[in-house]
Amino acid sequence: MKKLLANLLRQLGMLRFDFLVTKQDSFPQTPESDEEVILVESGAIQKWACFSCPGGCGERISLSLNPDRRPRWRIETDFWQRPSLHPSVHQQNECGCHFWVKKGQVYWCKDGQPETHIGKAK
Amino acid sequence: MKPQGNDPRFPVLIADEGLNFKKHVFDDPKVLGRQLIEAAGGHPVDEHVAIAILPNGDFEDIRLDESYDLRGRGAEKVLVTRTDRVFKFRIDDKDLEWPRACISGFVLRKLADLPANYNLWQEIPGQQDRKIADSDVINLDAKGVERFISLIDQTTEGDTLPSFDQTFLVDHGYQFEVIQEAGKTGIILKSLVLPEGKFNVETADILVLLPTGYPDCAPDMFYASPHLTLASGQVPKACSAQLSHAGRVWQRWSRHNNAWRPGVDGLRTMAARIKTALMEARA
Ligand SMILES: [Zn+2]
């Protein structure tokens, strides 16, 4: 329900987001939709945040939320289930995407904007 | 003829299907599969198989009456398991089976045909998933062991240094480099000026490794490159160990920190501690 409302508010220009969180208790088998961050949570333990790279390369990104491992991330969600991720996400593959996700929105770091890479590839 | 030496006998760790390893000692590193199964209490012997675990995690079956040179293959661990069952599990969305209760990370990788830049994880409901190393041995018979996932290793944390640390370093004119290696974040303070006339060199690079949980947890020791000796030629106290990191060999300065204040202390505190340690260094 909330998701429907969030989408409606977005259409009306009243809410901004690129991603909303969907919770799941085991690791997703099928790729996520482009606007979804799958939060894998089992028991009370947050394990993974999975989503497709927002740079358009389509790579699947799985961030470990295990506090005892490196690298590791934290995720917070607000009322609308918009995720904030900390720290930033830096892809080491060709796309080199580097971005923050704050309140469901993607903020590109200056060294990791996809335009520059897409421009090069074309 | 008995071999010479203090302990001429050959110790082997033998695991049963529950993966409980027990030490057994043989007179000769060449053993029969049959002997290994009997040692582990496998009954009847011909419904069991002994499997040598090689140092890289690969498995090798040892036939019942084969004389197998454990030492020659570098195998110090052996599994004994029944041969009449099949164990099912999944890697990602692939259904697989294995004729033994136990499997190693190496063999799992082979079955999944994983490229080198993928890591294998065991999904554990209610707990953090476990990263599987090649030499790990997994008991497929244990409850809840059915699913593994493979993940490409190509994402890093972008900004790992808290912004107050970045501000401190920049404001105080430090030249520094943040290096990620083997999952650890290290800060190298470059060409730090040392107390005048105290050491064999005037400047040195200082490495601080940030522990998991930093800045809530304290960095422990620090490291210097090149190795520092006092003007007298002596090595400072508690500085004889070394560490390889970021392609260099560092001198470990074993100085511990018992008074870290989470939320307050950071590289500012660490820099002050380093300065004090260098000033106070004695043989
Ligand atoms: Zn990308």
mmCIF file of C-alpha atoms in Angstrom, chain A residues 25-29 40 42-43 45-48 59-73 87-93 98 100, chain B residues 90 92-93 118 121 123-131 147 149-160 180 183-185 210-214:
data_model
loop_
_atom_site.group_PDB
_atom_site.id
_atom_site.type_symbol
_atom_site.label_atom_id
_atom_site.label_comp_id
_atom_site.label_asym_id
_atom_site.label_seq_id
_atom_site.Cartn_x
_atom_site.Cartn_y
_atom_site.Cartn_z
ATOM 1 C CA ASP A 25 14.434 -13.172 4.357
ATOM 2 C CA SER A 26 16.697 -14.953 1.916
ATOM 3 C CA PHE A 27 19.062 -13.888 -0.819
ATOM 4 C CA PRO A 28 17.124 -12.937 -3.990
ATOM 5 C CA GLN A 29 17.444 -15.374 -6.872
ATOM 6 C CA VAL A 40 17.877 -9.372 3.064
ATOM 7 C CA SER A 42 16.727 -12.933 8.563
ATOM 8 C CA GLY A 43 15.706 -13.045 12.189
ATOM 9 C CA ILE A 45 19.863 -9.620 11.333
ATOM 10 C CA GLN A 46 20.429 -7.446 8.306
ATOM 11 C CA LYS A 47 22.595 -9.333 5.845
ATOM 12 C CA TRP A 48 22.618 -7.868 2.344
ATOM 13 C CA GLU A 59 25.403 -5.048 -12.948
ATOM 14 C CA ARG A 60 23.940 -6.487 -9.834
ATOM 15 C CA ILE A 61 25.372 -5.033 -6.627
ATOM 16 C CA SER A 62 25.239 -6.948 -3.340
ATOM 17 C CA LEU A 63 26.417 -4.978 -0.331
ATOM 18 C CA SER A 64 27.343 -6.815 2.839
ATOM 19 C CA LEU A 65 25.674 -5.369 5.932
ATOM 20 C CA ASN A 66 27.631 -7.649 8.267
ATOM 21 C CA PRO A 67 29.267 -5.270 10.780
ATOM 22 C CA ASP A 68 32.177 -7.678 11.298
ATOM 23 C CA ARG A 69 33.279 -7.760 7.684
ATOM 24 C CA ARG A 70 35.000 -5.455 5.269
ATOM 25 C CA PRO A 71 33.753 -3.964 3.087
ATOM 26 C CA ARG A 72 30.491 -3.312 4.908
ATOM 27 C CA TRP A 73 27.629 -0.876 4.653
ATOM 28 C CA PRO A 87 29.390 4.749 3.062
ATOM 29 C CA SER A 88 29.300 5.371 -0.684
ATOM 30 C CA VAL A 89 29.348 2.540 -3.223
ATOM 31 C CA HIS A 90 32.271 2.304 -5.603
ATOM 32 C CA GLN A 91 32.233 -0.235 -8.435
ATOM 33 C CA GLN A 92 35.601 -1.652 -9.489
ATOM 34 C CA ASN A 93 34.383 -2.954 -12.840
ATOM 35 C CA HIS A 98 30.661 5.760 -7.525
ATOM 36 C CA TRP A 100 25.785 7.689 -2.516
ATOM 37 C CA ARG B 90 21.855 -25.344 -4.318
ATOM 38 C CA ASP B 92 22.522 -19.775 -6.639
ATOM 39 C CA ASP B 93 19.647 -21.306 -8.601
ATOM 40 C CA TYR B 118 33.507 -14.582 -7.338
ATOM 41 C CA TRP B 121 28.809 -17.743 0.671
ATOM 42 C CA GLU B 123 23.344 -18.749 3.456
ATOM 43 C CA ILE B 124 22.556 -19.241 7.141
ATOM 44 C CA PRO B 125 18.999 -18.372 8.205
ATOM 45 C CA GLY B 126 18.905 -16.121 11.249
ATOM 46 C CA GLN B 127 22.640 -15.451 11.141
ATOM 47 C CA GLN B 128 25.138 -13.634 9.002
ATOM 48 C CA ASP B 129 26.002 -15.618 5.907
ATOM 49 C CA ARG B 130 29.401 -17.257 5.991
ATOM 50 C CA LYS B 131 32.087 -16.664 3.416
ATOM 51 C CA ARG B 147 21.982 -23.019 -0.087
ATOM 52 C CA ILE B 149 25.347 -18.032 -3.144
ATOM 53 C CA SER B 150 28.099 -16.692 -5.347
ATOM 54 C CA LEU B 151 28.839 -12.986 -5.445
ATOM 55 C CA ILE B 152 31.187 -11.079 -7.674
ATOM 56 C CA ASP B 153 33.822 -9.179 -5.748
ATOM 57 C CA GLN B 154 33.860 -5.796 -7.455
ATOM 58 C CA THR B 155 32.302 -3.302 -5.075
ATOM 59 C CA THR B 156 34.205 -1.323 -2.474
ATOM 60 C CA GLU B 157 33.314 1.238 0.104
ATOM 61 C CA GLY B 158 33.918 4.603 -1.456
ATOM 62 C CA ASP B 159 34.708 6.831 1.473
ATOM 63 C CA THR B 160 35.913 4.779 4.379
ATOM 64 C CA GLN B 180 42.525 -0.693 1.019
ATOM 65 C CA GLY B 183 39.784 -5.913 3.388
ATOM 66 C CA LYS B 184 41.682 -3.557 5.681
ATOM 67 C CA THR B 185 41.831 0.198 5.513
ATOM 68 C CA LEU B 210 41.843 1.028 11.034
ATOM 69 C CA PRO B 211 40.151 -1.853 12.866
ATOM 70 C CA THR B 212 36.696 -3.120 11.973
ATOM 71 C CA GLY B 213 34.324 -0.896 13.842
ATOM 72 C CA TYR B 214 36.539 2.204 13.639
#
